[in-house]
Coordinates of C-alpha atoms in Angstrom, one line a residue:
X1 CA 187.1 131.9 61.0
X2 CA 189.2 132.1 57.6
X3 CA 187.7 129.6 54.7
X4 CA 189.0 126.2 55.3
X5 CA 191.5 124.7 52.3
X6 CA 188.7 121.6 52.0
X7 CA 186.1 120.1 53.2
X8 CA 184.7 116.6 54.4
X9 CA 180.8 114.8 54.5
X10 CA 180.9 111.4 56.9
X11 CA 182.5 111.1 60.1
X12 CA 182.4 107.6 60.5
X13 CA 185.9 106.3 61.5
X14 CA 187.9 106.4 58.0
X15 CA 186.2 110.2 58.1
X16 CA 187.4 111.1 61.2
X17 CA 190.5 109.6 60.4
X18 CA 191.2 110.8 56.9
X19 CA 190.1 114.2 58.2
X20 CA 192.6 114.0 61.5
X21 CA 195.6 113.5 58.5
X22 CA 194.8 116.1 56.4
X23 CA 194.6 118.7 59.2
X24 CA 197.5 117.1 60.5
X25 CA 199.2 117.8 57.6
X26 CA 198.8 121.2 57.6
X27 CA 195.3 122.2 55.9
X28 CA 192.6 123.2 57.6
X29 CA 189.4 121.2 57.0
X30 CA 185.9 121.9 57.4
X31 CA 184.2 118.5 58.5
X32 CA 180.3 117.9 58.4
X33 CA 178.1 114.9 59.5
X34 CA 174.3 114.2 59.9
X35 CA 174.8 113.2 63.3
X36 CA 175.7 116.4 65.5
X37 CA 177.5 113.3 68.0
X38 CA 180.4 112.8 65.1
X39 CA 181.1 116.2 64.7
X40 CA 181.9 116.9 68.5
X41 CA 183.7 113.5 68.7
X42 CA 186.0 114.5 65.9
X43 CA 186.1 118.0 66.7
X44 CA 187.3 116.7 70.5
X45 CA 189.5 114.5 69.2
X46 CA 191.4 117.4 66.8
X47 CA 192.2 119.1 70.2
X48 CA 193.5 116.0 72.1
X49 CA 196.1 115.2 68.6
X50 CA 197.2 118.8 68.7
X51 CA 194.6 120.9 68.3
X52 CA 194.1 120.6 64.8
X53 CA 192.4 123.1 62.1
X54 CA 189.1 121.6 61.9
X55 CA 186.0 122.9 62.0
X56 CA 183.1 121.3 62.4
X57 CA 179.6 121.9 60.7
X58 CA 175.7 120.6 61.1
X59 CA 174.0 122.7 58.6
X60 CA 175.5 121.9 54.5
X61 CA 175.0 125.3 53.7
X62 CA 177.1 126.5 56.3
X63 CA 179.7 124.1 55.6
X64 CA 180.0 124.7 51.8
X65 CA 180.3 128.1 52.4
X66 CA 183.1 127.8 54.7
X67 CA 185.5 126.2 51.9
X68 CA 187.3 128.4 49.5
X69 CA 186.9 128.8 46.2
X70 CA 187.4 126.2 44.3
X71 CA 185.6 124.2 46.8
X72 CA 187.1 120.6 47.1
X73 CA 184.7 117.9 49.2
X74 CA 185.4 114.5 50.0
X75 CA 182.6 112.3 50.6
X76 CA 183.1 109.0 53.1
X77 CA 179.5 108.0 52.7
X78 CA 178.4 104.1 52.3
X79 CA 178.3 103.4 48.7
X80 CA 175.1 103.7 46.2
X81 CA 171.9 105.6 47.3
X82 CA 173.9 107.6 50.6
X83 CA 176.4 108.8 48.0
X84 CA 173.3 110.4 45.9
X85 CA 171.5 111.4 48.6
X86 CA 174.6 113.5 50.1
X87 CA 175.6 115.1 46.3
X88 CA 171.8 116.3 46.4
X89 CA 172.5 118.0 50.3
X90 CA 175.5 119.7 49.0
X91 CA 174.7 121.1 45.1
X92 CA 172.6 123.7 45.6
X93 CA 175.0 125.6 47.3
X94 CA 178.1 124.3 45.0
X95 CA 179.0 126.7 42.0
X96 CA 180.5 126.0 38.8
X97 CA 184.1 125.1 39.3
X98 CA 183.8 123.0 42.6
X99 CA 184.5 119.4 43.0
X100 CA 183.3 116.4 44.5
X101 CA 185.0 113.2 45.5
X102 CA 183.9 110.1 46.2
X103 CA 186.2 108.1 48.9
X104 CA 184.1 105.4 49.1
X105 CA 184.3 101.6 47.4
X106 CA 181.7 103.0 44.5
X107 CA 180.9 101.0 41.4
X108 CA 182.6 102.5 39.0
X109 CA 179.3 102.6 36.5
X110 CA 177.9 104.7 39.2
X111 CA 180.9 107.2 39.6
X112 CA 180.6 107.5 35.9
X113 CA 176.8 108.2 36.3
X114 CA 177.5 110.8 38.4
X115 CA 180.7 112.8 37.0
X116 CA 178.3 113.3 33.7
X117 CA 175.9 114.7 36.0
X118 CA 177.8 116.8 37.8
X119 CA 179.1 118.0 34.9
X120 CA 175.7 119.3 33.2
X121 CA 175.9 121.6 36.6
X122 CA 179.7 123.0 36.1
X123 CA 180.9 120.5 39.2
X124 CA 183.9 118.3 38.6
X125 CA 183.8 114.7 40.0
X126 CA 186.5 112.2 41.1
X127 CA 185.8 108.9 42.5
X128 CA 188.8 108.5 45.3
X129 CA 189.8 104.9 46.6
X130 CA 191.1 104.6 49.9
X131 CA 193.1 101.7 51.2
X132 CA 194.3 101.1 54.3
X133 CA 191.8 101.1 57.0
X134 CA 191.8 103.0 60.3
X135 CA 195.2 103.6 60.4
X136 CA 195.8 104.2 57.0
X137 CA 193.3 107.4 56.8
X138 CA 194.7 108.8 60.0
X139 CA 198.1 107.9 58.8
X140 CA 199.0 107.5 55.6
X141 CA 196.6 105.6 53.3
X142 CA 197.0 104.9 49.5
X143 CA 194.8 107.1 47.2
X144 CA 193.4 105.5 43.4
X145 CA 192.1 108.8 41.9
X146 CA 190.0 108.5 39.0
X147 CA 187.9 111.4 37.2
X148 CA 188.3 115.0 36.1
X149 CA 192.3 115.9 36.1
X150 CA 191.4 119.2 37.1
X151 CA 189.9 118.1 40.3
X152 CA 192.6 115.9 40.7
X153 CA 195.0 119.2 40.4
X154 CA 192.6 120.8 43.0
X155 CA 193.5 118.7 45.7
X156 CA 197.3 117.1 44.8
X157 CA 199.3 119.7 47.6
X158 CA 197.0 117.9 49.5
X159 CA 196.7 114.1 48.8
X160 CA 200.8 114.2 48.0
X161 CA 201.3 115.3 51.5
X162 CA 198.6 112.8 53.5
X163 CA 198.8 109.8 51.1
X164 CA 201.3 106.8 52.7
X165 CA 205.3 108.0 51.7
X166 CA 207.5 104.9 50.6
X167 CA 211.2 106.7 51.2
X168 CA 212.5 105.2 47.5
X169 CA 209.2 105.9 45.5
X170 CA 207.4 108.7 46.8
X171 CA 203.7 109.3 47.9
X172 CA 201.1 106.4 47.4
X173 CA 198.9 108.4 45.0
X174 CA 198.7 108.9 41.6
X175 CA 195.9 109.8 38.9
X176 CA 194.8 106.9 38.0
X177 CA 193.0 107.9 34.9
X178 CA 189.6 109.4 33.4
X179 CA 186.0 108.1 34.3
X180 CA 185.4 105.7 37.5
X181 CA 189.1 104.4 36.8
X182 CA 189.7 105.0 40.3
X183 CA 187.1 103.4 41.7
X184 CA 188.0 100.0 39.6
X185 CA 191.0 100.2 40.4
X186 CA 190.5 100.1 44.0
X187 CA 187.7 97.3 43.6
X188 CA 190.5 95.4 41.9
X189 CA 192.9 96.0 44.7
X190 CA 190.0 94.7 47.3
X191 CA 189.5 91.0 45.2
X192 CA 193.4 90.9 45.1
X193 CA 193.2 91.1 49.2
X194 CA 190.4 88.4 49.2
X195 CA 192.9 86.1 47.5
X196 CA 195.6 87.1 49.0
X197 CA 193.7 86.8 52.9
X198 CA 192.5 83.1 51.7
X199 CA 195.5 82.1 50.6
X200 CA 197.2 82.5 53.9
X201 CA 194.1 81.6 55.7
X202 CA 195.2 77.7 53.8
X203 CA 198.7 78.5 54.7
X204 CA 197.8 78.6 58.0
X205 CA 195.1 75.8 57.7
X206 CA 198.2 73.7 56.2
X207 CA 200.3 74.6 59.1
X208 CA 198.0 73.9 61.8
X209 CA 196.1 70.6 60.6
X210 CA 198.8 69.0 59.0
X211 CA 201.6 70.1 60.5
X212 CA 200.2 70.5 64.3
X213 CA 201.8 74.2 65.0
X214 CA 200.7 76.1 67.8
X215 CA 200.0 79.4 68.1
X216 CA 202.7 80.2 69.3
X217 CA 204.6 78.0 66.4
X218 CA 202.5 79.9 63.9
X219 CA 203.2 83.5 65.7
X220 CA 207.5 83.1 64.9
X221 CA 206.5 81.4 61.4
X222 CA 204.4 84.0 60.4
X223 CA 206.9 86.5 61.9
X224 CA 210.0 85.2 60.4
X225 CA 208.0 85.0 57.2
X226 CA 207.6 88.7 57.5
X227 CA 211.4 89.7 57.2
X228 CA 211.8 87.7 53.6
X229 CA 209.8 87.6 50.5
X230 CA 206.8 87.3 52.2
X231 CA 207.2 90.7 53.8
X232 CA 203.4 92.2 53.7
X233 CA 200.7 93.9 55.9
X234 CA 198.5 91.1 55.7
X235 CA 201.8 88.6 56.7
X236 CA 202.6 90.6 59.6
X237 CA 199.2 91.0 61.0
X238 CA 198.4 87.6 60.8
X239 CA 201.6 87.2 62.8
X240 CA 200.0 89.4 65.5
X241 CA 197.1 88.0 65.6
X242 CA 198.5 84.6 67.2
X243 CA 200.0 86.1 70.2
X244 CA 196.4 87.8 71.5
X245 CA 194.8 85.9 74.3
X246 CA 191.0 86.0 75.2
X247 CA 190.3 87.3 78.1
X248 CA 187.2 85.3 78.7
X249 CA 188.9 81.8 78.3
X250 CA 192.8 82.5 78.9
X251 CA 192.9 80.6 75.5
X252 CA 194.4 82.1 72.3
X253 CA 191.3 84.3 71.0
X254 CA 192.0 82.9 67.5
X255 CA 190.7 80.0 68.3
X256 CA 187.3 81.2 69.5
X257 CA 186.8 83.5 66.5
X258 CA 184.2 81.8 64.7
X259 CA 184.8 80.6 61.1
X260 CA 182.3 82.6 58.9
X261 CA 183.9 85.5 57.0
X262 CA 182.0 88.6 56.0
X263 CA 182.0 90.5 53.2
X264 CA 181.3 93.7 51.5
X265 CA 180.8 93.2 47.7
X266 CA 184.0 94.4 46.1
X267 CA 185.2 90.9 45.5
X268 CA 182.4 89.8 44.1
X269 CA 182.4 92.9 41.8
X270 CA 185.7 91.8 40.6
X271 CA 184.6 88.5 40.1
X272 CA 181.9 89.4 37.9
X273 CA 183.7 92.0 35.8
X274 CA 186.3 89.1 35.2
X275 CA 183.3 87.0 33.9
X276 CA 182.2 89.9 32.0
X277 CA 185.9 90.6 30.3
X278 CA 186.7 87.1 30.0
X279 CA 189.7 87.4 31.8
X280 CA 190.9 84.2 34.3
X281 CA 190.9 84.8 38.1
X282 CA 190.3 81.4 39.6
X283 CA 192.4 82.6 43.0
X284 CA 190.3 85.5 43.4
X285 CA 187.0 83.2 42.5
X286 CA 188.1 80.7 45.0
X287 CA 188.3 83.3 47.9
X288 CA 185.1 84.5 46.8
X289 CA 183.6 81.3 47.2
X290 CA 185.4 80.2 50.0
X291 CA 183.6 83.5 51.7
X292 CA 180.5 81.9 50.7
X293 CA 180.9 78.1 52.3
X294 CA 182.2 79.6 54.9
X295 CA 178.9 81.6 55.6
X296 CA 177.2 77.5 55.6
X297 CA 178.4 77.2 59.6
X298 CA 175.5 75.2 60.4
X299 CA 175.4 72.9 57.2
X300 CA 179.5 72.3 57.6
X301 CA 178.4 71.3 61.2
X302 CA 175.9 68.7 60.1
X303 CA 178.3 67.7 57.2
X304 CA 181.0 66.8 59.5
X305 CA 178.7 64.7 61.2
X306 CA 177.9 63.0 58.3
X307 CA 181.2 62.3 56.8
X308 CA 183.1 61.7 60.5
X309 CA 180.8 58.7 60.7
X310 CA 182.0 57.9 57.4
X311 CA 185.9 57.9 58.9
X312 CA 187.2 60.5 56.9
X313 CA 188.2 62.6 60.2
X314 CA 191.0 59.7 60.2
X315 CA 192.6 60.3 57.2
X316 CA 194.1 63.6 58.6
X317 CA 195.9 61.9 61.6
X318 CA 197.6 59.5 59.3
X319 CA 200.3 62.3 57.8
X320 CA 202.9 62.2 60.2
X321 CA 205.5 65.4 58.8
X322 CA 209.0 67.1 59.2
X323 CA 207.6 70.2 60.5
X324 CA 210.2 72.3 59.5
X325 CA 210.1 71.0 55.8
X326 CA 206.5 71.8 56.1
X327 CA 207.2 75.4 56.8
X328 CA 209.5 75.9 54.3
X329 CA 207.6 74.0 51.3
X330 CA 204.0 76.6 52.4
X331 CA 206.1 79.2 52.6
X332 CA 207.3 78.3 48.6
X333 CA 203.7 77.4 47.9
X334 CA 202.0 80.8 49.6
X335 CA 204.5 82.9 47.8
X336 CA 203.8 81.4 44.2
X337 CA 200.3 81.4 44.9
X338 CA 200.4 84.7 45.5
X339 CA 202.3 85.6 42.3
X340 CA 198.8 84.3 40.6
X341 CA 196.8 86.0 42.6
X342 CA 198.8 90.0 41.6
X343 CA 199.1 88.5 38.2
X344 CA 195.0 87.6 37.7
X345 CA 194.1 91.8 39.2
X346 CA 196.5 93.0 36.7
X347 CA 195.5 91.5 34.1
X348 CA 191.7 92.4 34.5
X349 CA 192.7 95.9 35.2
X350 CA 194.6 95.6 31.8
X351 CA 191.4 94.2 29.7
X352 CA 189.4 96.9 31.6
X353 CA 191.8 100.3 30.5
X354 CA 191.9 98.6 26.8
X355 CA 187.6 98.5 26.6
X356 CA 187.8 101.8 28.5
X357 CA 190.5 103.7 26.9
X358 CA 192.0 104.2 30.4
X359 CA 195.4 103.6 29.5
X360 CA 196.1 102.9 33.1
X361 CA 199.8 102.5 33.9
X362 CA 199.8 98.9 35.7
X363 CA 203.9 100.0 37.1
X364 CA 202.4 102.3 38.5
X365 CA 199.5 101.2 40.4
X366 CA 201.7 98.8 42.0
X367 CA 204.1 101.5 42.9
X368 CA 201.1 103.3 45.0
X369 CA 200.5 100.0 46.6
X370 CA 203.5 100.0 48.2
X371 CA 202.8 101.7 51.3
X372 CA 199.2 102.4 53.1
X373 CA 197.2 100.0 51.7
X374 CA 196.2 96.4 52.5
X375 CA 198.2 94.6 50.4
X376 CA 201.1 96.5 50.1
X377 CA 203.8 94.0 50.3
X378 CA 207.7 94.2 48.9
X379 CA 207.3 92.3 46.3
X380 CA 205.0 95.0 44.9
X381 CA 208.2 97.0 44.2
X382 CA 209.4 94.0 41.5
X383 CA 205.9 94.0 40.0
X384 CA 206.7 97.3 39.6
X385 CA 210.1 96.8 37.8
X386 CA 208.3 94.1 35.9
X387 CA 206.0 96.6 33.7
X388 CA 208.9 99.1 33.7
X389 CA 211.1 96.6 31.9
X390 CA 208.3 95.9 30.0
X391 CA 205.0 97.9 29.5
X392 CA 203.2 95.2 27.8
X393 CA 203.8 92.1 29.8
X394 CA 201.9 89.8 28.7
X395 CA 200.9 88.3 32.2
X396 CA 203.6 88.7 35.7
X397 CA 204.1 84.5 35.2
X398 CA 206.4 85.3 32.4
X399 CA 208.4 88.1 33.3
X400 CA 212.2 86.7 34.0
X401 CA 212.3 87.1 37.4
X402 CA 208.7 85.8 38.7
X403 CA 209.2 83.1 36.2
X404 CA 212.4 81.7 37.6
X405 CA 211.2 81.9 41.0
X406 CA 208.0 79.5 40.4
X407 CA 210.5 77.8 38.7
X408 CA 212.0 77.2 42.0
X409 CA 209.3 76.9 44.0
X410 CA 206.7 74.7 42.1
X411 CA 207.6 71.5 43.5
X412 CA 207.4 72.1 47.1
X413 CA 204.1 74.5 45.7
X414 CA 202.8 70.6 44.4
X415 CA 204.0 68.7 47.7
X416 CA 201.9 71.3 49.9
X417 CA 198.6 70.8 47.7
X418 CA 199.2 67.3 47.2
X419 CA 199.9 66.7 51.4
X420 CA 196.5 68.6 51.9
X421 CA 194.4 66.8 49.6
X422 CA 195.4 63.5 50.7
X423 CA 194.8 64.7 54.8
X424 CA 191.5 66.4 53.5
X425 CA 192.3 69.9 54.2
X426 CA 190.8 72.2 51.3
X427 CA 193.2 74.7 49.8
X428 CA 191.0 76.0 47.3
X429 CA 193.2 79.4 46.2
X430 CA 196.5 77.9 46.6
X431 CA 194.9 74.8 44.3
X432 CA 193.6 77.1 41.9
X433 CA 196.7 79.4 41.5
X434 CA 198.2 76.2 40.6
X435 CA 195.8 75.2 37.7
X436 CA 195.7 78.7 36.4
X437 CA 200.1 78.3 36.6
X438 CA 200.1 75.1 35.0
X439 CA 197.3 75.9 32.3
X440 CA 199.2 79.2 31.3
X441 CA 202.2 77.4 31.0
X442 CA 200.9 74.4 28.8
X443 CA 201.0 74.9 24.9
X444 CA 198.5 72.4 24.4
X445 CA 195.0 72.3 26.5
X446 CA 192.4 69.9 26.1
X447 CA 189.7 72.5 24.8
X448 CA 190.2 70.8 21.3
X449 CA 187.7 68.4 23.2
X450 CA 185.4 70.7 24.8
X451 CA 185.3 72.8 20.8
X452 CA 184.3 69.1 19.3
X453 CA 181.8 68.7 21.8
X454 CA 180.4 72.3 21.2
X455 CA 180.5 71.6 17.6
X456 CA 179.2 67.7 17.7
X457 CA 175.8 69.2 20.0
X458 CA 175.4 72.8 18.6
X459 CA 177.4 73.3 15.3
X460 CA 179.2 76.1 16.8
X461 CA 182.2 75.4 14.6
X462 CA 185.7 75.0 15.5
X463 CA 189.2 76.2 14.3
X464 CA 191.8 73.6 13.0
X465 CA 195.8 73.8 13.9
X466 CA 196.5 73.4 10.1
X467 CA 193.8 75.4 8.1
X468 CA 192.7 79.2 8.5
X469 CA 188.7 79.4 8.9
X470 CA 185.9 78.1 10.9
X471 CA 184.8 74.3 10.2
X472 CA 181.8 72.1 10.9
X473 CA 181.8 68.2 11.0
X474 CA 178.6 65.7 11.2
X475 CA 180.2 64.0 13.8
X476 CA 177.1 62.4 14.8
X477 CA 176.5 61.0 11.4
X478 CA 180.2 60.0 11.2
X479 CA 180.2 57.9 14.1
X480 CA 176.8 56.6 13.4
X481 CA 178.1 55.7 10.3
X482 CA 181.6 54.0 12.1
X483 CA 179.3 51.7 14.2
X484 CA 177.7 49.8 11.0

């Protein structure tokens, strides 16, 4: 056989599917897995979808070998120690000049790790993410690049062609930037989907609970959502989901899903490195946390118990409401939410290019997540238009357009998460996009307090509105002193 245009390590299903699209697309692709089972299956199903260039490979010799020069390789490994151990199968038979990339959700740290290390060798290193799922790799997903340009150059005929296409803005893919830049990027995009699931996970809560929809209530709410504002992958999948019954029951299979959400770790990456940065993402924490009491099933169970005894199951019957008033105020309250959600990811991807020297192009990244991805949404096209009128925004709240349209949506945003409270249904992310919203948007917080406090118990010193400088009081003395 001729040498193959590039090759890819782990045929789990986003391998098999990311290699099915790139063969698809016109370059043939040597695949390789540890398992000989995931090479046939992939190999079989190449010649069902149109019998496909790729070629299948058991022995990582054999496989480098059958890539031409520059060799490109895409690994879809699970993150961490697999990721090592499949760099160390392949480089002894990579030469100076050949790349690597990493499609998996990697820490960016260990990306980084690795690019210098490939580099002592002659091997150029990107760290690729991939959104999308299933159906993005096998048809279109979008691709965060980050690492050595001239890997990136290697392989842009081909991600340009099998990256999602948005008909008014081009492929989803872009070089992201230097370093694991790609890989943050991407775990940024994952803890914007954990506040953006949770958000219409209370949405839906809201709906249900309060409002009493059915499923099939929800299904033409969800899907008439979908053709407005709200138009999203996440929106119309959710839309989908009510209309699938279980075939053990003849019930709606929603309903006997059980409550405990999984997780991977990206979210809780994000979380941390917004700690670390000091950057505010209270709807992304929420989810995160929400995640975790959701994962207390049997403690929620015994709870309930606890507190039904106590009556507070009848609070929640006692909010009779106009239903389609309902709809309409969630609907405001989701999509401003929401805003704070984008707003909070871009901002920490912001702090995160300044400390790196990234100089990531936030227009830009939300121009890629347009199409393929999970969260691609329209409204991603006027976050987009947002940093193009103006590269240093501040934060999305105060862009022009985003601004007026909490403007305009805030009071039904307050009715929603006043309604829930008072019937006892938790809206944690659509409550904290609210604080973050109205503490942004306050010139006056009461951290004055918190800075005496800091300063009465530990002397840390405070700043005064009228003076320049750092100041100390005896406060304790001074009050002491008041009492006499």
């Amino acid at each position: 056989m001729a040498l193959t245009r590039i090759g890819l390590a782990g045929l789990a299903v986003m391998g098999q599917n990311l290699a099915l699209n790139i063969a698809e697309k016109g370059f043939p692709i040597s695949v390789y897995n540890r398992s000989a089972s995931k090479i046939d299956e992939t190999i079989e199903r190449a010649k069902l979808e149109g019998n496909l260039p790729v070629y299948g490979f058991s022995d990582p010799q054999a496989f480098v070998k059958s890539i031409r020069k520059p060799r490109a390789i895409i690994m879809l490994v699970k993150a961490g120690a697999p990721v090592d151990q499949t760099i160390s199968t392949f480089s002894p038979f990579l030469e100076a000049g050949d790349c690597i990339i990493d499609g998996g959700n990697e820490w960016y740290e260990n990306t980084e790790r690795r690019e210098k290390e490939m580099s002592e060798l002659g091997i150029l290193y990107l760290g690729m993410g991939v959104s999308g799922g299933e159906e993005g790799a096998r048809h279109g997903p979008s691709l965060m690049p980050g690492g050595s340009f001239q890997a990136y150059e290697y392989i842009k005929d081909i991600v340009l062609k099998v990256a999602a296409q948005v008909p008014d803005s081009g492929p989803c893919v872009t070089y992201v930037g230097p370093g694991g830049s790609g890989n943050f990027v991407k775990m940024v995009h994952n803890g914007i989907e954990y506040g953006d699931m949770q958000l219409i996970a209370e949405a839906y809560d809201v709906l249900r609970s309060v409002g009493r929809l059915s499923n099939d209530e929800l299904h033409q709410v969800f899907s008439e959502w979908n053709k407005g504002e709200l138009l999203s992958f996440l929106v119309e999948i959710t839309a989908d989901i009510f209309t699938v019954k279980d075939e053990k029951t003849g019930g709606y299979l929603v309903d006997k899903v059980l409550d405990k959400t999984g997780m991977k770790g990206t979210g809780k990456w994000t979380v941390q490195q917004a700690a670390d940065l000091s950057i505010a993402a209270p709807t992304i924490e929420a989810s995160l946390d929400s995640r975790f009491l959701s994962g207390l099933k049997e403690e929620r169970v015994e709870a309930s118990k606890v507190f039904k005894a106590g009556g507070l199951d009848d609070i929640l019957n006692s909010h009779p409401v106009d239903k389609s008033k309902l709809v309409d105020d969630v609907r405001k309250a989701l999509y401003a939410s929401k805003i704070c959600s984008y707003a909070q990811g871009m901002n920490l991807i912001r702090a995160k290019s300044i400390q790196k020297g990234w100089d990531l192009q936030l227009g830009e990244l939300a121009r890629i997540w347009k199409g393929g991805c999970i969260i691609r949404a329209i409204f991603l096209d006027r976050i987009k238009k947002a940093y193009d009128r103006n590269p240093n925004l501040a934060n999305l709240l105060v862009d022009p357009e985003f601004a007026n349209e909490i403007i305009d949506r805030h009071a039904a945003w307050r009715r929603v998460i006043c309604l829930a409270v008072n019937a006892g249904v938790s809206t944690p992310g659509m409550s904290a996009s609210l604080a973050y919203f109205d503490s942004y948007r306050r010139d006056r917080l009461p951290a004055n307090l918190v800075q005496a406090q800091r300063d009465y118990f530990g002397a840390h010193t405070y700043e005064r509105t009228d003076s320049d400088g750092a100041f100390h009081t005896e406060w304790f003395k001074i009050a002491t002193l008041a009492r006499i």
